[in-house]
CSV table of C-alpha atoms and ligand atoms in Angstrom, one decimal:
chain,number,residue,atom,x,y,z
A,17,UNK,CA,66.9,106.0,88.7
A,18,UNK,CA,66.9,109.0,86.2
A,19,UNK,CA,70.4,110.5,86.7
A,20,UNK,CA,69.5,113.4,84.5
A,21,UNK,CA,66.7,114.7,86.5
A,22,UNK,CA,68.6,114.1,89.7
A,23,UNK,CA,71.6,116.3,88.2
A,24,UNK,CA,69.2,119.0,87.2
A,25,UNK,CA,67.4,119.1,90.4
A,26,UNK,CA,70.5,119.2,92.5
A,27,UNK,CA,72.2,121.8,90.3
A,28,UNK,CA,69.3,124.1,90.8
A,29,UNK,CA,69.4,123.7,94.6
A,30,UNK,CA,73.2,124.4,94.6
A,31,UNK,CA,72.9,127.3,92.2
A,32,UNK,CA,70.2,128.8,94.4
A,33,UNK,CA,72.3,128.3,97.5
A,34,UNK,CA,75.3,129.9,95.8
A,35,UNK,CA,73.4,132.9,94.5
A,36,UNK,CA,72.1,133.5,98.2
A,37,UNK,CA,75.8,133.8,99.3
A,38,UNK,CA,76.4,136.5,96.8
A,39,UNK,CA,73.1,138.6,97.1
A,40,UNK,CA,73.7,142.3,97.1
A,41,UNK,CA,77.5,141.7,96.7
A,42,UNK,CA,77.7,144.1,93.6
A,43,UNK,CA,76.6,147.2,95.4
A,44,UNK,CA,79.6,148.2,97.6
A,45,UNK,CA,83.1,149.2,96.9
A,46,UNK,CA,84.2,145.7,96.1
A,47,UNK,CA,81.7,145.2,93.3
A,48,UNK,CA,84.3,144.5,90.7
A,49,UNK,CA,85.8,141.8,92.7
A,50,UNK,CA,82.4,140.2,93.3
A,51,UNK,CA,81.5,140.6,89.6
A,52,UNK,CA,84.8,138.7,88.8
A,53,UNK,CA,84.1,136.0,91.3
A,54,UNK,CA,80.4,135.5,90.1
A,55,UNK,CA,81.5,135.6,86.4
A,56,UNK,CA,83.3,132.3,86.8
A,57,UNK,CA,81.1,130.8,89.5
A,58,UNK,CA,77.9,131.2,87.3
A,59,UNK,CA,79.5,130.4,84.0
A,60,UNK,CA,77.9,126.9,83.6
A,61,UNK,CA,79.9,124.5,85.6
A,62,UNK,CA,78.5,121.0,86.1
A,63,UNK,CA,78.6,121.3,89.8
A,64,UNK,CA,80.0,117.8,90.1
A,65,UNK,CA,81.8,118.2,93.5
A,66,UNK,CA,78.7,119.7,95.3
A,67,UNK,CA,76.4,117.0,93.9
A,68,UNK,CA,78.9,114.3,95.1
A,69,UNK,CA,78.9,115.9,98.5
A,70,UNK,CA,75.0,115.7,98.5
A,71,UNK,CA,74.9,112.2,97.0
A,72,UNK,CA,77.4,111.1,99.6
A,73,UNK,CA,75.2,112.3,102.3
A,74,UNK,CA,72.1,110.6,100.9
A,75,UNK,CA,74.0,107.3,100.3
A,76,UNK,CA,74.5,106.8,104.0
A,77,UNK,CA,70.9,107.8,104.8
A,78,UNK,CA,71.6,111.4,105.6
A,79,UNK,CA,69.7,114.7,104.7
A,80,UNK,CA,71.4,116.2,101.5
A,81,UNK,CA,70.3,119.6,102.6
A,82,UNK,CA,72.5,119.6,105.6
A,83,UNK,CA,75.6,119.6,103.4
A,84,UNK,CA,74.8,122.5,101.3
A,85,UNK,CA,77.1,125.0,102.9
A,86,UNK,CA,80.0,122.6,102.5
A,87,UNK,CA,78.9,121.7,98.9
A,88,UNK,CA,78.9,125.4,98.0
A,89,UNK,CA,82.3,125.8,99.5
A,90,UNK,CA,83.6,122.9,97.3
A,91,UNK,CA,82.4,124.7,94.2
A,92,UNK,CA,84.0,127.9,95.2
A,93,UNK,CA,87.3,126.2,95.8
A,94,UNK,CA,86.9,124.4,92.5
A,95,UNK,CA,86.2,127.6,90.6
A,96,UNK,CA,89.2,129.4,92.1
A,97,UNK,CA,91.4,126.6,90.9
A,98,UNK,CA,90.1,126.9,87.4
A,99,UNK,CA,90.5,130.7,87.3
A,100,UNK,CA,94.2,130.5,88.5
A,101,UNK,CA,94.8,127.4,86.2
A,102,UNK,CA,93.8,129.5,83.2
A,103,UNK,CA,96.1,132.4,84.0
A,104,UNK,CA,98.9,133.1,81.5
A,105,UNK,CA,101.5,132.2,84.2
A,106,UNK,CA,99.9,128.8,84.3
A,107,UNK,CA,98.0,127.1,81.4
A,108,UNK,CA,97.2,130.5,79.6
A,109,UNK,CA,93.7,129.5,78.4
A,110,UNK,CA,91.4,131.9,76.6
A,111,UNK,CA,88.2,129.8,76.8
A,112,UNK,CA,86.6,127.9,79.9
A,113,UNK,CA,83.1,126.7,80.1
A,114,UNK,CA,82.5,128.0,76.7
A,115,UNK,CA,83.1,131.7,77.5
A,116,UNK,CA,86.3,133.8,77.8
A,117,UNK,CA,88.4,133.0,80.8
A,118,UNK,CA,88.3,135.3,83.8
A,119,UNK,CA,91.5,137.1,83.1
A,120,UNK,CA,90.4,137.7,79.6
A,121,UNK,CA,87.5,139.8,80.9
A,122,UNK,CA,88.7,141.2,84.1
A,123,UNK,CA,92.5,141.4,83.7
A,124,UNK,CA,95.1,139.2,85.4
A,125,UNK,CA,95.2,141.0,88.7
A,126,UNK,CA,91.5,140.9,89.3
A,127,UNK,CA,91.4,137.2,88.2
A,128,UNK,CA,94.1,136.2,90.6
A,129,UNK,CA,92.2,138.1,93.3
A,130,UNK,CA,88.8,136.7,92.5
A,131,UNK,CA,90.4,133.2,92.8
A,132,UNK,CA,91.8,134.3,96.1
A,133,UNK,CA,88.5,135.7,97.2
A,134,UNK,CA,86.7,132.4,96.3
A,135,UNK,CA,89.0,130.2,98.1
A,136,UNK,CA,89.0,132.4,101.3
A,137,UNK,CA,85.3,132.8,101.1
A,138,UNK,CA,84.9,128.9,101.0
A,139,UNK,CA,86.7,128.5,104.4
A,140,UNK,CA,84.7,131.5,105.7
A,141,UNK,CA,81.4,129.7,104.9
A,142,UNK,CA,82.6,126.3,106.4
A,143,UNK,CA,83.7,127.9,109.5
A,144,UNK,CA,80.7,130.2,110.1
A,145,UNK,CA,78.1,129.9,112.9
A,146,UNK,CA,75.5,128.4,110.8
A,147,UNK,CA,77.5,125.3,109.9
A,148,UNK,CA,77.3,123.9,113.4
A,149,UNK,CA,73.4,124.0,113.2
A,150,UNK,CA,73.8,121.0,110.8
A,151,UNK,CA,76.7,118.9,112.3
A,152,UNK,CA,78.7,118.6,115.6
A,153,UNK,CA,81.6,121.0,115.8
A,154,UNK,CA,84.0,118.2,115.8
A,155,UNK,CA,82.7,116.9,112.5
A,156,UNK,CA,82.7,120.5,111.1
A,157,UNK,CA,86.4,120.7,112.0
A,158,UNK,CA,87.2,117.3,110.5
A,159,UNK,CA,85.3,118.2,107.3
A,160,UNK,CA,87.3,121.5,107.0
A,161,UNK,CA,90.5,119.6,107.7
A,162,UNK,CA,89.8,117.0,105.0
A,163,UNK,CA,88.9,119.7,102.4
A,164,UNK,CA,92.0,121.9,103.2
A,165,UNK,CA,94.1,118.8,103.0
A,166,UNK,CA,92.6,117.9,99.5
A,167,UNK,CA,92.8,121.5,98.1
A,168,UNK,CA,96.1,122.4,99.6
A,169,UNK,CA,99.9,121.2,99.3
A,170,UNK,CA,99.0,117.6,100.1
A,171,UNK,CA,96.5,117.7,97.4
A,172,UNK,CA,95.4,119.9,94.4
A,173,UNK,CA,98.2,122.4,94.8
A,174,UNK,CA,100.9,119.7,94.9
A,175,UNK,CA,99.2,118.1,91.9
A,176,UNK,CA,99.2,121.4,89.9
A,177,UNK,CA,103.0,122.0,90.7
A,178,UNK,CA,103.8,118.4,89.4
A,179,UNK,CA,101.6,119.1,86.4
A,180,UNK,CA,103.5,122.3,85.6
A,181,UNK,CA,107.0,121.0,86.3
A,182,UNK,CA,106.5,117.9,84.1
A,183,UNK,CA,105.2,119.7,81.0
A,184,UNK,CA,107.2,118.6,77.9
A,185,UNK,CA,109.1,115.9,79.9
A,186,UNK,CA,109.0,112.1,79.6
A,187,UNK,CA,106.6,110.5,82.2
A,188,UNK,CA,105.8,107.1,83.6
A,189,UNK,CA,102.6,105.7,85.1
A,190,UNK,CA,103.7,106.6,88.7
A,191,UNK,CA,104.1,110.3,87.8
A,192,UNK,CA,100.7,110.7,85.8
A,193,UNK,CA,98.9,109.0,88.6
A,194,UNK,CA,100.4,111.3,91.1
A,195,UNK,CA,99.4,114.3,89.1
A,196,UNK,CA,95.8,113.1,88.4
A,197,UNK,CA,95.1,111.9,92.0
A,198,UNK,CA,96.4,115.1,93.4
A,199,UNK,CA,95.3,117.8,90.9
A,200,UNK,CA,91.8,116.6,90.3
A,201,UNK,CA,91.1,113.4,92.2
A,202,UNK,CA,91.7,114.7,95.8
A,203,UNK,CA,88.9,117.4,95.7
A,204,UNK,CA,86.5,115.1,94.1
A,205,UNK,CA,87.3,112.4,96.6
A,206,UNK,CA,87.0,114.8,99.5
A,207,UNK,CA,83.6,116.0,98.3
A,208,UNK,CA,81.9,112.6,98.4
A,209,UNK,CA,83.7,111.7,101.8
A,210,UNK,CA,82.7,114.9,103.5
A,211,UNK,CA,79.2,114.4,102.4
A,212,UNK,CA,79.0,111.0,103.9
A,213,UNK,CA,80.4,112.2,107.0
A,214,UNK,CA,78.0,115.0,107.6
A,215,UNK,CA,75.3,112.5,106.6
A,216,UNK,CA,76.4,110.4,109.6
A,217,UNK,CA,78.1,107.4,107.8
A,218,UNK,CA,79.7,104.9,110.1
A,219,UNK,CA,83.3,103.6,109.7
A,220,UNK,CA,82.4,100.9,107.3
A,221,UNK,CA,80.3,103.3,105.2
A,222,UNK,CA,83.0,105.9,105.3
A,223,UNK,CA,85.7,103.5,104.0
A,224,UNK,CA,83.5,102.3,101.1
A,225,UNK,CA,82.9,105.9,100.2
A,226,UNK,CA,86.5,106.7,100.4
A,227,UNK,CA,87.4,103.9,97.9
A,228,UNK,CA,84.6,105.0,95.7
A,229,UNK,CA,85.8,108.7,95.8
A,230,UNK,CA,89.5,107.9,95.1
A,231,UNK,CA,88.6,105.6,92.2
A,232,UNK,CA,86.1,108.1,90.5
A,233,UNK,CA,88.4,111.0,91.1
A,234,UNK,CA,91.1,109.4,89.1
A,235,UNK,CA,88.7,108.1,86.4
A,236,UNK,CA,87.2,111.7,86.1
A,237,UNK,CA,90.8,113.1,85.1
A,238,UNK,CA,91.3,110.1,82.7
A,239,UNK,CA,88.1,111.1,80.9
A,240,UNK,CA,89.3,114.7,80.8
A,241,UNK,CA,92.6,113.5,78.9
A,242,UNK,CA,90.5,111.4,76.6
A,243,UNK,CA,88.0,114.3,75.9
A,244,UNK,CA,90.9,116.5,75.2
A,245,UNK,CA,92.1,114.0,72.6
A,246,UNK,CA,89.0,113.0,70.9
A,247,UNK,CA,86.1,115.2,72.3
A,248,UNK,CA,83.7,117.5,70.5
A,249,UNK,CA,84.7,121.2,70.8
A,250,UNK,CA,81.1,122.4,70.4
A,251,UNK,CA,80.0,120.3,73.4
A,252,UNK,CA,83.1,120.9,75.6
A,253,UNK,CA,83.1,124.7,75.1
A,254,UNK,CA,87.0,124.6,74.4
A,255,UNK,CA,89.3,123.3,71.7
A,256,UNK,CA,90.5,119.7,72.1
A,257,UNK,CA,94.3,119.0,71.7
A,258,UNK,CA,95.7,121.5,74.2
A,259,UNK,CA,97.2,118.8,76.5
A,260,UNK,CA,99.4,117.7,73.4
A,261,UNK,CA,100.2,121.4,72.5
A,262,UNK,CA,101.3,122.1,76.0
A,263,UNK,CA,103.2,118.9,76.4
A,264,UNK,CA,100.9,117.8,79.4
A,265,UNK,CA,101.4,114.5,81.2
A,266,UNK,CA,98.4,112.4,80.5
A,267,UNK,CA,97.1,108.7,80.7
A,268,UNK,CA,96.6,108.4,76.9
A,269,UNK,CA,100.1,110.1,76.5
A,270,UNK,CA,101.7,107.5,78.7
A,271,UNK,CA,99.7,104.4,78.0
A,272,UNK,CA,97.8,105.0,74.8
A,273,UNK,CA,94.0,105.8,74.5
A,274,UNK,CA,92.9,102.2,74.7
A,275,UNK,CA,94.8,101.2,77.7
A,276,UNK,CA,93.7,104.6,79.3
A,277,UNK,CA,90.2,103.5,78.7
A,278,UNK,CA,90.7,100.0,80.2
A,279,UNK,CA,92.1,101.6,83.4
A,280,UNK,CA,89.3,104.0,83.6
A,281,UNK,CA,86.6,101.4,83.3
A,282,UNK,CA,88.4,99.2,86.0
A,283,UNK,CA,88.3,102.2,88.3
A,284,UNK,CA,84.7,102.9,87.8
A,285,UNK,CA,83.9,99.3,88.2
A,286,UNK,CA,85.7,99.1,91.4
A,287,UNK,CA,84.1,102.3,92.5
A,288,UNK,CA,80.7,100.9,92.0
A,289,UNK,CA,81.6,97.5,93.7
A,290,UNK,CA,82.6,99.6,96.8
A,291,UNK,CA,79.1,100.8,97.0
A,292,UNK,CA,77.8,97.3,97.4
A,293,UNK,CA,77.3,98.0,101.3
A,294,UNK,CA,74.7,100.5,100.4
A,295,UNK,CA,71.0,100.3,99.4
A,296,UNK,CA,69.2,102.2,96.6
A,297,UNK,CA,70.0,105.5,98.2
A,298,UNK,CA,73.4,105.2,96.7
A,299,UNK,CA,72.1,104.8,93.3
A,300,UNK,CA,72.9,108.3,92.2
A,301,UNK,CA,76.6,107.7,93.1
A,302,UNK,CA,76.5,104.4,91.1
A,303,UNK,CA,75.0,106.4,88.2
A,304,UNK,CA,77.6,109.3,88.5
A,305,UNK,CA,80.3,106.8,88.3
A,306,UNK,CA,79.2,105.3,85.0
A,307,UNK,CA,78.4,109.0,83.7
A,308,UNK,CA,82.2,109.8,84.2
A,309,UNK,CA,83.0,107.3,81.5
A,310,UNK,CA,80.3,108.4,79.1
A,311,UNK,CA,80.5,112.2,79.7
A,312,UNK,CA,81.0,114.4,76.7
A,313,UNK,CA,82.1,117.5,78.6
B,11,LIG,C1,95.5,126.5,90.4
B,11,LIG,C2,96.0,125.2,92.6
B,11,LIG,C3,95.4,125.3,91.2
B,11,LIG,C4,95.0,124.0,90.8
B,11,LIG,C5,94.4,123.8,89.6
B,11,LIG,C6,91.7,121.9,88.7
B,11,LIG,C7,93.1,122.3,88.3
B,11,LIG,C8,94.1,122.4,89.3
B,11,LIG,C9,93.3,122.5,87.0
B,11,LIG,C10,92.3,122.4,86.0
B,11,LIG,C11,93.0,121.8,84.9
B,11,LIG,C12,91.9,120.9,84.3
B,11,LIG,C13,91.2,121.3,83.1
B,11,LIG,C14,91.9,119.6,84.8
B,11,LIG,C15,91.0,118.7,84.3
B,11,LIG,C16,90.0,118.1,85.3
B,11,LIG,C17,89.1,119.3,85.7
B,11,LIG,C18,89.4,119.8,87.1
B,11,LIG,C19,88.2,119.7,85.0
B,11,LIG,C20,87.4,120.8,85.2
B,11,LIG,O1,86.3,120.2,86.1
B,11,LIG,P1,84.8,120.1,85.8
B,11,LIG,O2,84.8,119.2,84.5
B,11,LIG,O3,84.5,121.6,85.2
B,11,LIG,O4,84.1,119.5,86.9
B,11,LIG,P2,83.2,122.3,85.4
B,11,LIG,O5,83.3,123.5,84.5
B,11,LIG,O6,82.1,121.5,85.0
B,11,LIG,O7,83.0,122.8,86.8
């Protein structure tokens, strides 16, 4: 399969769906808030999480179109996390996705609130009437629960706290794995899992997808560590070396780059093996797993 055209096609579908949620949003008294939300949402993200959600549904023979509201909600949650992560009180970054970070353009208060708005809007979308046209109410509830768990204090928020608290400290493999699985892996894994649930996957399919998701989630953050060490700033849209400057706990920092690459490759191999229970419809998931190793941004 041609992964590049698959990603382009899905990205366009997701972008159109996202735009529809924000139509006319800049006309009312909250226009500045919506401008700030849209600034980061449409700043050129890869849309990895929503694409994984769609590909998860397709892998189990489901209709990728039915997951679109949840796929969009995942991108809203991801974008909120980036805006907050870039704030001076957290990572204090000036550039994201190749453009000035949200607070650099809109100020800290509006950036904070734009993140809050995106997070809350995600849960509004996932709990709105339209969602049960695509899935049973019990499935919708389960999906919302999985995503809230992955994004909240048992997932991404916990990982972010551990990441901040361990800055500049000695770390071991257990700590770096905790940070990476929670900060980044949890939402990635939930994306593909929820897609497969909405797509109607049975227990065997869902446990295979869960294993795939957990492995690629961690592998993705290891690529991020490696890119920060040796990536091309022109392609990444930000300067490398920031992890080291901030004393971040990373896989290459704990194990060295070669060992980190070995672990990453094993994670991806195991992820792809977990997909053996599926036919060609899981090919996009297989290709995405290999892309995680090869990605340049
Ligand atoms: C603020 C609660 C809270 C959490 C923040 C996601 C996160 C937790 C911090 C971001 C720090 C960071 C750069 C982590 C590396 C992995 C990662 C999430 C990279 C960005 O995701 P991509 O590559 O971004 O999917 P795009 O821009 O393509 O959407």
